[in-house]
PDB file of C-alpha atoms in Angstrom:
ATOM      1  CA  MET A   1      -0.853 -12.804  24.626  1.00  0.00           C
ATOM      2  CA  SER A   2      -0.771 -14.480  21.215  1.00  0.00           C
ATOM      3  CA  GLU A   3      -2.280 -12.579  18.359  1.00  0.00           C
ATOM      4  CA  ARG A   4      -4.581 -14.334  15.923  1.00  0.00           C
ATOM      5  CA  PHE A   5      -4.069 -11.821  13.088  1.00  0.00           C
ATOM      6  CA  ARG A   6      -0.982 -10.269  11.547  1.00  0.00           C
ATOM      7  CA  VAL A   7      -0.248  -7.084   9.634  1.00  0.00           C
ATOM      8  CA  GLY A   8      -1.483  -7.507   6.084  1.00  0.00           C
ATOM      9  CA  ASP A   9      -4.269  -9.956   6.981  1.00  0.00           C
ATOM     10  CA  ARG A  10      -7.690  -9.317   5.507  1.00  0.00           C
ATOM     11  CA  VAL A  11     -10.365  -9.483   8.204  1.00  0.00           C
ATOM     12  CA  ARG A  12     -14.148  -9.237   8.349  1.00  0.00           C
ATOM     13  CA  THR A  13     -15.928  -7.452  11.173  1.00  0.00           C
ATOM     14  CA  SER A  14     -18.789  -8.977  13.102  1.00  0.00           C
ATOM     15  CA  THR A  15     -22.367  -8.341  11.962  1.00  0.00           C
ATOM     16  CA  VAL A  16     -23.754  -8.814  15.472  1.00  0.00           C
ATOM     17  CA  ASP A  17     -25.707  -5.855  16.841  1.00  0.00           C
ATOM     18  CA  PRO A  18     -25.435  -6.566  20.571  1.00  0.00           C
ATOM     19  CA  ASP A  19     -27.880  -5.233  23.134  1.00  0.00           C
ATOM     20  CA  HIS A  20     -24.967  -4.226  25.380  1.00  0.00           C
ATOM     21  CA  HIS A  21     -22.221  -1.612  25.150  1.00  0.00           C
ATOM     22  CA  THR A  22     -19.738  -2.178  22.325  1.00  0.00           C
ATOM     23  CA  ARG A  23     -17.004  -0.185  20.568  1.00  0.00           C
ATOM     24  CA  LEU A  24     -17.618  -1.615  17.113  1.00  0.00           C
ATOM     25  CA  PRO A  25     -19.388   1.243  15.309  1.00  0.00           C
ATOM     26  CA  ASN A  26     -22.434   0.354  13.239  1.00  0.00           C
ATOM     27  CA  TYR A  27     -20.990   1.701   9.969  1.00  0.00           C
ATOM     28  CA  VAL A  28     -18.135  -0.790  10.090  1.00  0.00           C
ATOM     29  CA  ARG A  29     -20.128  -3.993  10.812  1.00  0.00           C
ATOM     30  CA  GLY A  30     -19.800  -6.888   8.372  1.00  0.00           C
ATOM     31  CA  ARG A  31     -17.055  -5.129   6.385  1.00  0.00           C
ATOM     32  CA  VAL A  32     -13.686  -6.322   5.120  1.00  0.00           C
ATOM     33  CA  GLY A  33     -10.521  -4.415   5.984  1.00  0.00           C
ATOM     34  CA  THR A  34      -6.775  -4.911   6.278  1.00  0.00           C
ATOM     35  CA  VAL A  35      -4.772  -5.143   9.504  1.00  0.00           C
ATOM     36  CA  VAL A  36      -2.159  -2.342   9.332  1.00  0.00           C
ATOM     37  CA  ASP A  37      -0.757  -2.497  12.876  1.00  0.00           C
ATOM     38  CA  SER A  38      -1.180  -3.931  16.332  1.00  0.00           C
ATOM     39  CA  ASP A  39      -2.756  -1.694  18.976  1.00  0.00           C
ATOM     40  CA  GLY A  40      -1.549  -3.696  21.949  1.00  0.00           C
ATOM     41  CA  VAL A  41      -3.656  -5.607  24.449  1.00  0.00           C
ATOM     42  CA  GLN A  42      -6.646  -3.831  25.973  1.00  0.00           C
ATOM     43  CA  PRO A  43      -9.602  -4.958  28.108  1.00  0.00           C
ATOM     44  CA  LEU A  44     -12.541  -5.804  25.833  1.00  0.00           C
ATOM     45  CA  ALA A  45     -14.830  -2.780  26.129  1.00  0.00           C
ATOM     46  CA  ASP A  46     -18.026  -4.848  25.864  1.00  0.00           C
ATOM     47  CA  LEU A  47     -17.154  -6.865  28.987  1.00  0.00           C
ATOM     48  CA  ARG A  48     -15.486  -4.025  30.848  1.00  0.00           C
ATOM     49  CA  ALA A  49     -18.794  -2.143  30.731  1.00  0.00           C
ATOM     50  CA  GLN A  50     -20.264  -5.154  32.560  1.00  0.00           C
ATOM     51  CA  GLY A  51     -17.530  -5.135  35.194  1.00  0.00           C
ATOM     52  CA  VAL A  52     -15.437  -7.929  33.672  1.00  0.00           C
ATOM     53  CA  GLU A  53     -11.775  -7.242  32.777  1.00  0.00           C
ATOM     54  CA  ARG A  54     -10.747  -9.473  29.883  1.00  0.00           C
ATOM     55  CA  PRO A  55      -7.758  -8.080  27.982  1.00  0.00           C
ATOM     56  CA  GLN A  56      -7.304  -9.219  24.402  1.00  0.00           C
ATOM     57  CA  PRO A  57      -5.325  -8.098  21.331  1.00  0.00           C
ATOM     58  CA  VAL A  58      -6.539  -5.006  19.493  1.00  0.00           C
ATOM     59  CA  TYR A  59      -5.738  -4.430  15.814  1.00  0.00           C
ATOM     60  CA  VAL A  60      -5.508  -1.266  13.762  1.00  0.00           C
ATOM     61  CA  VAL A  61      -7.686  -2.071  10.756  1.00  0.00           C
ATOM     62  CA  ARG A  62      -8.020   0.050   7.632  1.00  0.00           C
ATOM     63  CA  PHE A  63     -11.111   0.076   5.398  1.00  0.00           C
ATOM     64  CA  THR A  64     -11.668   1.735   2.050  1.00  0.00           C
ATOM     65  CA  ALA A  65     -14.523   4.237   1.914  1.00  0.00           C
ATOM     66  CA  ARG A  66     -15.903   2.244  -1.008  1.00  0.00           C
ATOM     67  CA  GLU A  67     -16.154  -0.873   1.194  1.00  0.00           C
ATOM     68  CA  LEU A  68     -17.851   1.062   4.007  1.00  0.00           C
ATOM     69  CA  PHE A  69     -20.081   3.493   2.140  1.00  0.00           C
ATOM     70  CA  GLY A  70     -20.054   2.414  -1.509  1.00  0.00           C
ATOM     71  CA  HIS A  71     -18.356   5.648  -2.540  1.00  0.00           C
ATOM     72  CA  GLY A  72     -15.363   7.855  -1.823  1.00  0.00           C
ATOM     73  CA  ASP A  73     -11.611   7.527  -2.364  1.00  0.00           C
ATOM     74  CA  HIS A  74     -10.461   7.904   1.270  1.00  0.00           C
ATOM     75  CA  THR A  75      -9.831   5.305   3.971  1.00  0.00           C
ATOM     76  CA  VAL A  76     -11.082   4.939   7.547  1.00  0.00           C
ATOM     77  CA  THR A  77      -8.914   3.311  10.213  1.00  0.00           C
ATOM     78  CA  LEU A  78     -10.182   1.921  13.533  1.00  0.00           C
ATOM     79  CA  SER A  79      -8.873  -0.061  16.491  1.00  0.00           C
ATOM     80  CA  LEU A  80     -10.793  -3.324  16.747  1.00  0.00           C
ATOM     81  CA  TRP A  81     -10.728  -5.986  19.443  1.00  0.00           C
ATOM     82  CA  GLU A  82     -10.027  -9.550  18.309  1.00  0.00           C
ATOM     83  CA  ASP A  83     -13.578 -10.646  19.233  1.00  0.00           C
ATOM     84  CA  TYR A  84     -14.939  -8.268  16.578  1.00  0.00           C
ATOM     85  CA  LEU A  85     -12.937  -9.917  13.781  1.00  0.00           C
ATOM     86  CA  SER A  86     -12.903 -13.109  11.751  1.00  0.00           C
ATOM     87  CA  ASP A  87     -11.039 -14.290   8.641  1.00  0.00           C
ATOM     88  CA  GLU A  88     -12.275 -12.648   5.469  1.00  0.00           C
TER      89      GLU A  88
ATOM     90  CA  MET B   1     -13.459  18.563  45.446  1.00  0.00           C
ATOM     91  CA  SER B   2     -13.557  22.324  45.254  1.00  0.00           C
ATOM     92  CA  ASP B   3     -16.267  24.203  47.099  1.00  0.00           C
ATOM     93  CA  ASP B   4     -17.180  26.293  44.067  1.00  0.00           C
ATOM     94  CA  HIS B   5     -20.626  24.974  43.311  1.00  0.00           C
ATOM     95  CA  ASP B   6     -22.380  25.489  40.071  1.00  0.00           C
ATOM     96  CA  ASP B   7     -26.221  25.534  40.162  1.00  0.00           C
ATOM     97  CA  SER B   8     -26.801  23.917  36.760  1.00  0.00           C
ATOM     98  CA  PRO B   9     -28.660  20.549  36.692  1.00  0.00           C
ATOM     99  CA  ILE B  10     -25.654  18.744  35.193  1.00  0.00           C
ATOM    100  CA  ALA B  11     -23.408  20.021  38.001  1.00  0.00           C
ATOM    101  CA  ALA B  12     -25.898  18.715  40.559  1.00  0.00           C
ATOM    102  CA  ARG B  13     -25.948  15.328  38.849  1.00  0.00           C
ATOM    103  CA  VAL B  14     -22.147  15.191  38.807  1.00  0.00           C
ATOM    104  CA  ARG B  15     -22.015  16.042  42.521  1.00  0.00           C
ATOM    105  CA  GLU B  16     -24.519  13.298  43.354  1.00  0.00           C
ATOM    106  CA  LEU B  17     -22.665  10.764  41.236  1.00  0.00           C
ATOM    107  CA  GLU B  18     -19.364  11.730  42.825  1.00  0.00           C
ATOM    108  CA  ALA B  19     -20.842  11.345  46.311  1.00  0.00           C
ATOM    109  CA  VAL B  20     -22.181   7.860  45.495  1.00  0.00           C
ATOM    110  CA  LEU B  21     -18.853   6.765  43.989  1.00  0.00           C
ATOM    111  CA  GLU B  22     -16.972   8.004  47.042  1.00  0.00           C
ATOM    112  CA  GLU B  23     -19.415   6.276  49.390  1.00  0.00           C
ATOM    113  CA  LYS B  24     -18.916   2.980  47.556  1.00  0.00           C
ATOM    114  CA  GLY B  25     -15.148   3.388  47.727  1.00  0.00           C
ATOM    115  CA  LEU B  26     -14.826   3.516  43.935  1.00  0.00           C
ATOM    116  CA  LEU B  27     -13.454   7.037  43.883  1.00  0.00           C
ATOM    117  CA  ASP B  28     -10.782   8.708  45.964  1.00  0.00           C
ATOM    118  CA  SER B  29     -11.516  12.435  46.121  1.00  0.00           C
ATOM    119  CA  ALA B  30      -7.826  13.320  46.583  1.00  0.00           C
ATOM    120  CA  GLU B  31      -7.011  11.385  43.413  1.00  0.00           C
ATOM    121  CA  LEU B  32      -9.807  13.199  41.591  1.00  0.00           C
ATOM    122  CA  ASP B  33      -8.501  16.577  42.751  1.00  0.00           C
ATOM    123  CA  ARG B  34      -5.024  15.670  41.530  1.00  0.00           C
ATOM    124  CA  ALA B  35      -6.364  14.660  38.110  1.00  0.00           C
ATOM    125  CA  LEU B  36      -8.510  17.783  37.770  1.00  0.00           C
ATOM    126  CA  GLU B  37      -5.574  19.962  38.769  1.00  0.00           C
ATOM    127  CA  ALA B  38      -3.430  18.324  36.104  1.00  0.00           C
ATOM    128  CA  PHE B  39      -6.172  18.768  33.522  1.00  0.00           C
ATOM    129  CA  ALA B  40      -6.795  22.396  34.350  1.00  0.00           C
ATOM    130  CA  HIS B  41      -3.194  23.541  34.462  1.00  0.00           C
ATOM    131  CA  LYS B  42      -1.147  21.185  32.339  1.00  0.00           C
ATOM    132  CA  ALA B  43      -3.411  19.982  29.533  1.00  0.00           C
ATOM    133  CA  THR B  44      -3.411  22.535  26.733  1.00  0.00           C
ATOM    134  CA  PRO B  45      -3.212  22.625  22.925  1.00  0.00           C
ATOM    135  CA  ALA B  46       0.133  24.405  23.398  1.00  0.00           C
ATOM    136  CA  ASN B  47       1.581  20.983  24.334  1.00  0.00           C
ATOM    137  CA  GLY B  48       0.616  19.768  20.881  1.00  0.00           C
ATOM    138  CA  PHE B  49       2.151  22.849  19.243  1.00  0.00           C
ATOM    139  CA  ARG B  50       5.451  22.149  21.034  1.00  0.00           C
ATOM    140  CA  ILE B  51       5.393  18.485  20.009  1.00  0.00           C
ATOM    141  CA  VAL B  52       4.859  19.437  16.362  1.00  0.00           C
ATOM    142  CA  ALA B  53       7.581  22.112  16.369  1.00  0.00           C
ATOM    143  CA  ARG B  54      10.106  19.702  17.896  1.00  0.00           C
ATOM    144  CA  ALA B  55       9.215  17.039  15.328  1.00  0.00           C
ATOM    145  CA  TRP B  56       9.793  19.575  12.543  1.00  0.00           C
ATOM    146  CA  VAL B  57      13.324  20.380  13.711  1.00  0.00           C
ATOM    147  CA  ASP B  58      14.465  17.050  15.177  1.00  0.00           C
ATOM    148  CA  GLU B  59      14.285  13.981  12.913  1.00  0.00           C
ATOM    149  CA  GLU B  60      15.177  11.573  15.695  1.00  0.00           C
ATOM    150  CA  PHE B  61      12.386  12.913  17.936  1.00  0.00           C
ATOM    151  CA  LYS B  62       9.962  12.726  15.021  1.00  0.00           C
ATOM    152  CA  ALA B  63      10.844   9.103  14.254  1.00  0.00           C
ATOM    153  CA  ARG B  64      10.286   8.129  17.875  1.00  0.00           C
ATOM    154  CA  LEU B  65       7.073  10.155  18.074  1.00  0.00           C
ATOM    155  CA  LEU B  66       5.591   8.339  15.085  1.00  0.00           C
ATOM    156  CA  ASP B  67       6.787   4.946  16.318  1.00  0.00           C
ATOM    157  CA  ASP B  68       5.765   5.233  19.988  1.00  0.00           C
ATOM    158  CA  ALA B  69       4.491   8.680  20.952  1.00  0.00           C
ATOM    159  CA  ASN B  70       4.245   7.960  24.701  1.00  0.00           C
ATOM    160  CA  SER B  71       7.961   7.223  24.882  1.00  0.00           C
ATOM    161  CA  ALA B  72       8.888  10.366  22.900  1.00  0.00           C
ATOM    162  CA  LEU B  73       6.974  12.885  25.044  1.00  0.00           C
ATOM    163  CA  PRO B  74       9.269  12.933  28.126  1.00  0.00           C
ATOM    164  CA  ALA B  75      12.061  14.411  25.957  1.00  0.00           C
ATOM    165  CA  ILE B  76      10.132  17.699  25.996  1.00  0.00           C
ATOM    166  CA  GLY B  77       8.759  17.331  29.515  1.00  0.00           C
ATOM    167  CA  LEU B  78       5.331  15.977  28.559  1.00  0.00           C
ATOM    168  CA  SER B  79       3.436  12.734  29.137  1.00  0.00           C
ATOM    169  CA  MET B  80       0.038  11.138  28.620  1.00  0.00           C
ATOM    170  CA  GLY B  81      -0.167  10.538  32.382  1.00  0.00           C
ATOM    171  CA  GLY B  82      -2.233  13.615  33.283  1.00  0.00           C
ATOM    172  CA  GLY B  83      -5.508  11.702  33.537  1.00  0.00           C
ATOM    173  CA  LEU B  84      -6.727   8.909  35.771  1.00  0.00           C
ATOM    174  CA  GLN B  85      -5.112   6.348  33.500  1.00  0.00           C
ATOM    175  CA  VAL B  86      -2.239   6.628  31.049  1.00  0.00           C
ATOM    176  CA  GLN B  87      -3.619   6.443  27.540  1.00  0.00           C
ATOM    177  CA  ARG B  88      -1.772   5.421  24.431  1.00  0.00           C
ATOM    178  CA  LEU B  89      -1.130   8.223  21.971  1.00  0.00           C
ATOM    179  CA  ARG B  90      -0.675   7.618  18.263  1.00  0.00           C
ATOM    180  CA  VAL B  91       0.662  10.492  16.184  1.00  0.00           C
ATOM    181  CA  VAL B  92      -0.113  10.308  12.466  1.00  0.00           C
ATOM    182  CA  GLU B  93       1.953  12.270   9.974  1.00  0.00           C
ATOM    183  CA  ASN B  94       0.656  14.355   7.091  1.00  0.00           C
ATOM    184  CA  THR B  95       2.768  14.098   3.954  1.00  0.00           C
ATOM    185  CA  GLU B  96       2.578  15.445   0.433  1.00  0.00           C
ATOM    186  CA  LYS B  97       0.452  12.434  -0.499  1.00  0.00           C
ATOM    187  CA  VAL B  98      -1.544  11.704   2.685  1.00  0.00           C
ATOM    188  CA  HIS B  99      -3.670  13.898   4.944  1.00  0.00           C
ATOM    189  CA  ASN B 100      -4.977  12.582   8.268  1.00  0.00           C
ATOM    190  CA  VAL B 101      -8.193  13.538  10.066  1.00  0.00           C
ATOM    191  CA  ILE B 102      -9.241  12.472  13.568  1.00  0.00           C
ATOM    192  CA  VAL B 103     -12.768  11.760  14.817  1.00  0.00           C
ATOM    193  CA  CYS B 104     -14.497   9.736  17.499  1.00  0.00           C
ATOM    194  CA  THR B 105     -17.753   8.546  15.935  1.00  0.00           C
ATOM    195  CA  LEU B 106     -19.034   6.760  19.056  1.00  0.00           C
ATOM    196  CA  CYS B 107     -18.529   9.595  21.559  1.00  0.00           C
ATOM    197  CA  SER B 108     -15.825  12.247  21.753  1.00  0.00           C
ATOM    198  CA  CYS B 109     -12.510  10.514  22.581  1.00  0.00           C
ATOM    199  CA  TYR B 110      -9.632  12.974  22.422  1.00  0.00           C
ATOM    200  CA  PRO B 111      -6.197  13.252  24.112  1.00  0.00           C
ATOM    201  CA  ILE B 112      -7.654  15.533  26.810  1.00  0.00           C
ATOM    202  CA  ALA B 113      -4.925  14.797  29.348  1.00  0.00           C
ATOM    203  CA  LEU B 114      -2.362  16.200  26.914  1.00  0.00           C
ATOM    204  CA  LEU B 115      -4.227  18.772  24.822  1.00  0.00           C
ATOM    205  CA  GLY B 116      -7.047  19.923  27.097  1.00  0.00           C
ATOM    206  CA  PRO B 117     -10.731  19.822  26.130  1.00  0.00           C
ATOM    207  CA  SER B 118     -11.633  19.217  22.486  1.00  0.00           C
ATOM    208  CA  PRO B 119     -13.354  21.906  20.412  1.00  0.00           C
ATOM    209  CA  THR B 120     -17.177  21.938  20.640  1.00  0.00           C
ATOM    210  CA  TRP B 121     -17.581  21.032  16.964  1.00  0.00           C
ATOM    211  CA  TYR B 122     -15.488  17.876  17.519  1.00  0.00           C
ATOM    212  CA  LYS B 123     -18.276  16.555  19.776  1.00  0.00           C
ATOM    213  CA  SER B 124     -21.107  17.539  17.427  1.00  0.00           C
ATOM    214  CA  PRO B 125     -23.132  14.747  15.766  1.00  0.00           C
ATOM    215  CA  ALA B 126     -22.757  16.606  12.455  1.00  0.00           C
ATOM    216  CA  TYR B 127     -18.951  16.335  12.448  1.00  0.00           C
ATOM    217  CA  ARG B 128     -18.861  12.815  13.899  1.00  0.00           C
ATOM    218  CA  SER B 129     -21.315  11.343  11.411  1.00  0.00           C
ATOM    219  CA  LYS B 130     -20.164  13.176   8.300  1.00  0.00           C
ATOM    220  CA  VAL B 131     -16.369  13.167   8.427  1.00  0.00           C
ATOM    221  CA  VAL B 132     -16.032   9.367   8.089  1.00  0.00           C
ATOM    222  CA  SER B 133     -18.177   9.219   4.946  1.00  0.00           C
ATOM    223  CA  HIS B 134     -17.488  12.642   3.351  1.00  0.00           C
ATOM    224  CA  PRO B 135     -14.185  13.985   4.727  1.00  0.00           C
ATOM    225  CA  ARG B 136     -13.355  16.153   1.734  1.00  0.00           C
ATOM    226  CA  GLU B 137     -16.672  17.994   1.980  1.00  0.00           C
ATOM    227  CA  VAL B 138     -16.325  18.431   5.748  1.00  0.00           C
ATOM    228  CA  LEU B 139     -12.823  19.873   5.366  1.00  0.00           C
ATOM    229  CA  LYS B 140     -14.202  22.315   2.782  1.00  0.00           C
ATOM    230  CA  GLN B 141     -16.665  23.533   5.413  1.00  0.00           C
ATOM    231  CA  PHE B 142     -13.622  24.381   7.527  1.00  0.00           C
ATOM    232  CA  GLY B 143     -12.348  26.424   4.576  1.00  0.00           C
ATOM    233  CA  PHE B 144      -9.683  23.821   3.919  1.00  0.00           C
ATOM    234  CA  GLU B 145      -9.430  22.393   0.419  1.00  0.00           C
ATOM    235  CA  LEU B 146      -7.022  19.555  -0.332  1.00  0.00           C
ATOM    236  CA  PRO B 147      -5.614  18.736  -3.786  1.00  0.00           C
ATOM    237  CA  ASP B 148      -7.677  16.006  -5.509  1.00  0.00           C
ATOM    238  CA  ASP B 149      -4.745  13.597  -5.493  1.00  0.00           C
ATOM    239  CA  THR B 150      -4.105  13.857  -1.739  1.00  0.00           C
ATOM    240  CA  GLU B 151      -5.299  10.673  -0.041  1.00  0.00           C
ATOM    241  CA  ILE B 152      -7.387  11.280   3.072  1.00  0.00           C
ATOM    242  CA  GLN B 153      -6.985   8.873   5.986  1.00  0.00           C
ATOM    243  CA  VAL B 154      -9.688   9.206   8.644  1.00  0.00           C
ATOM    244  CA  TRP B 155      -8.873   7.770  12.103  1.00  0.00           C
ATOM    245  CA  ASP B 156     -11.852   6.830  14.288  1.00  0.00           C
ATOM    246  CA  ALA B 157     -10.749   6.872  17.956  1.00  0.00           C
ATOM    247  CA  ASN B 158     -13.172   4.088  18.874  1.00  0.00           C
ATOM    248  CA  ALA B 159     -10.989   2.188  21.385  1.00  0.00           C
ATOM    249  CA  GLU B 160      -8.372   3.119  24.004  1.00  0.00           C
ATOM    250  CA  THR B 161      -5.834   4.853  21.772  1.00  0.00           C
ATOM    251  CA  ARG B 162      -5.932   8.624  21.336  1.00  0.00           C
ATOM    252  CA  TYR B 163      -4.760  10.387  18.185  1.00  0.00           C
ATOM    253  CA  MET B 164      -2.965  13.559  17.171  1.00  0.00           C
ATOM    254  CA  VAL B 165      -2.037  14.753  13.676  1.00  0.00           C
ATOM    255  CA  LEU B 166       1.481  15.900  12.849  1.00  0.00           C
ATOM    256  CA  PRO B 167       0.875  18.600  10.222  1.00  0.00           C
ATOM    257  CA  ARG B 168       3.329  19.364   7.410  1.00  0.00           C
ATOM    258  CA  ARG B 169       5.816  22.120   8.086  1.00  0.00           C
ATOM    259  CA  PRO B 170       4.721  25.214   6.131  1.00  0.00           C
ATOM    260  CA  GLU B 171       6.972  26.455   3.349  1.00  0.00           C
ATOM    261  CA  GLY B 172       9.078  29.525   4.053  1.00  0.00           C
ATOM    262  CA  THR B 173       9.632  28.677   7.730  1.00  0.00           C
ATOM    263  CA  GLU B 174      13.269  27.571   7.360  1.00  0.00           C
ATOM    264  CA  GLY B 175      14.752  30.370   9.445  1.00  0.00           C
ATOM    265  CA  LEU B 176      12.247  30.201  12.328  1.00  0.00           C
ATOM    266  CA  SER B 177      13.074  29.139  15.886  1.00  0.00           C
ATOM    267  CA  GLU B 178      11.302  26.170  17.479  1.00  0.00           C
ATOM    268  CA  GLU B 179       9.170  28.596  19.493  1.00  0.00           C
ATOM    269  CA  GLU B 180       8.186  30.543  16.383  1.00  0.00           C
ATOM    270  CA  LEU B 181       7.339  27.294  14.606  1.00  0.00           C
ATOM    271  CA  ALA B 182       5.095  26.251  17.512  1.00  0.00           C
ATOM    272  CA  SER B 183       3.146  29.494  17.117  1.00  0.00           C
ATOM    273  CA  LYS B 184       2.236  28.484  13.538  1.00  0.00           C
ATOM    274  CA  VAL B 185       0.319  25.393  14.694  1.00  0.00           C
ATOM    275  CA  THR B 186      -3.405  25.477  15.539  1.00  0.00           C
ATOM    276  CA  ARG B 187      -5.660  23.140  17.496  1.00  0.00           C
ATOM    277  CA  ASN B 188      -7.553  22.307  14.287  1.00  0.00           C
ATOM    278  CA  GLY B 189      -4.210  21.403  12.710  1.00  0.00           C
ATOM    279  CA  LEU B 190      -3.722  18.761  15.427  1.00  0.00           C
ATOM    280  CA  ILE B 191      -7.082  17.198  14.482  1.00  0.00           C
ATOM    281  CA  GLY B 192      -6.620  17.556  10.732  1.00  0.00           C
ATOM    282  CA  THR B 193      -9.330  20.110   9.964  1.00  0.00           C
ATOM    283  CA  ALA B 194      -6.669  22.700   9.082  1.00  0.00           C
ATOM    284  CA  ALA B 195      -3.396  22.392   7.151  1.00  0.00           C
ATOM    285  CA  VAL B 196      -1.315  23.442  10.169  1.00  0.00           C
TER     286      VAL B 196
END
């Protein structure tokens, strides 16, 4: 499966607050991070919870605490499905 | 399933759910028994202690562990295959400059099939909500203070991958055997809320 993003790419997370199950935590919505690795191809959790298996690339994305919370000198890293991401 | 029945409301709910899933053909009770057996007898923090000790004494094993943990585990007789599905394990290494901490903010994802159940505090809303925004303060509450210039990397296990921390080998342990080294590691060390 071809991957839309590569390591080093800056990506922005979706701001959508869906009314169904999702694995994009609220604190990371609409934020800019950097792709640090690939996390393989996994069924999109949002659809899987509705009984639909649609595998797609997952990326390991790192955010600065300042970007997420406006303070702090640490980083937070998450695995995010391609559907959650767009170009910065 | 076992015939040992618990009378608590949650146990009753689990039994009802299990019966419905079996009736609909979504669950094979023999498969469930096999998974529970594996969980109960094979999944333990001691697996993590062995992994860490081997990584401390064997550079080649460590390199493979950090690159692709699932493929490194069979070398010491372990795997991520104890559950109903094989999960991907990512091991993150603490160094002089970087300290890693694991959390699952959305629920309580943890490498259960390898390390057994997570600690109760790991599932608490207090830990899950606070450690992403204020990790240094949370670690202090565990009695663990990091130097100001150590960078903290928090890993939120929000998707399919499970995480384990590879702590730094303590000083003064040069002469210890692999078994003795394993006894230095704690479950909190594997999550990052302790140094080792």
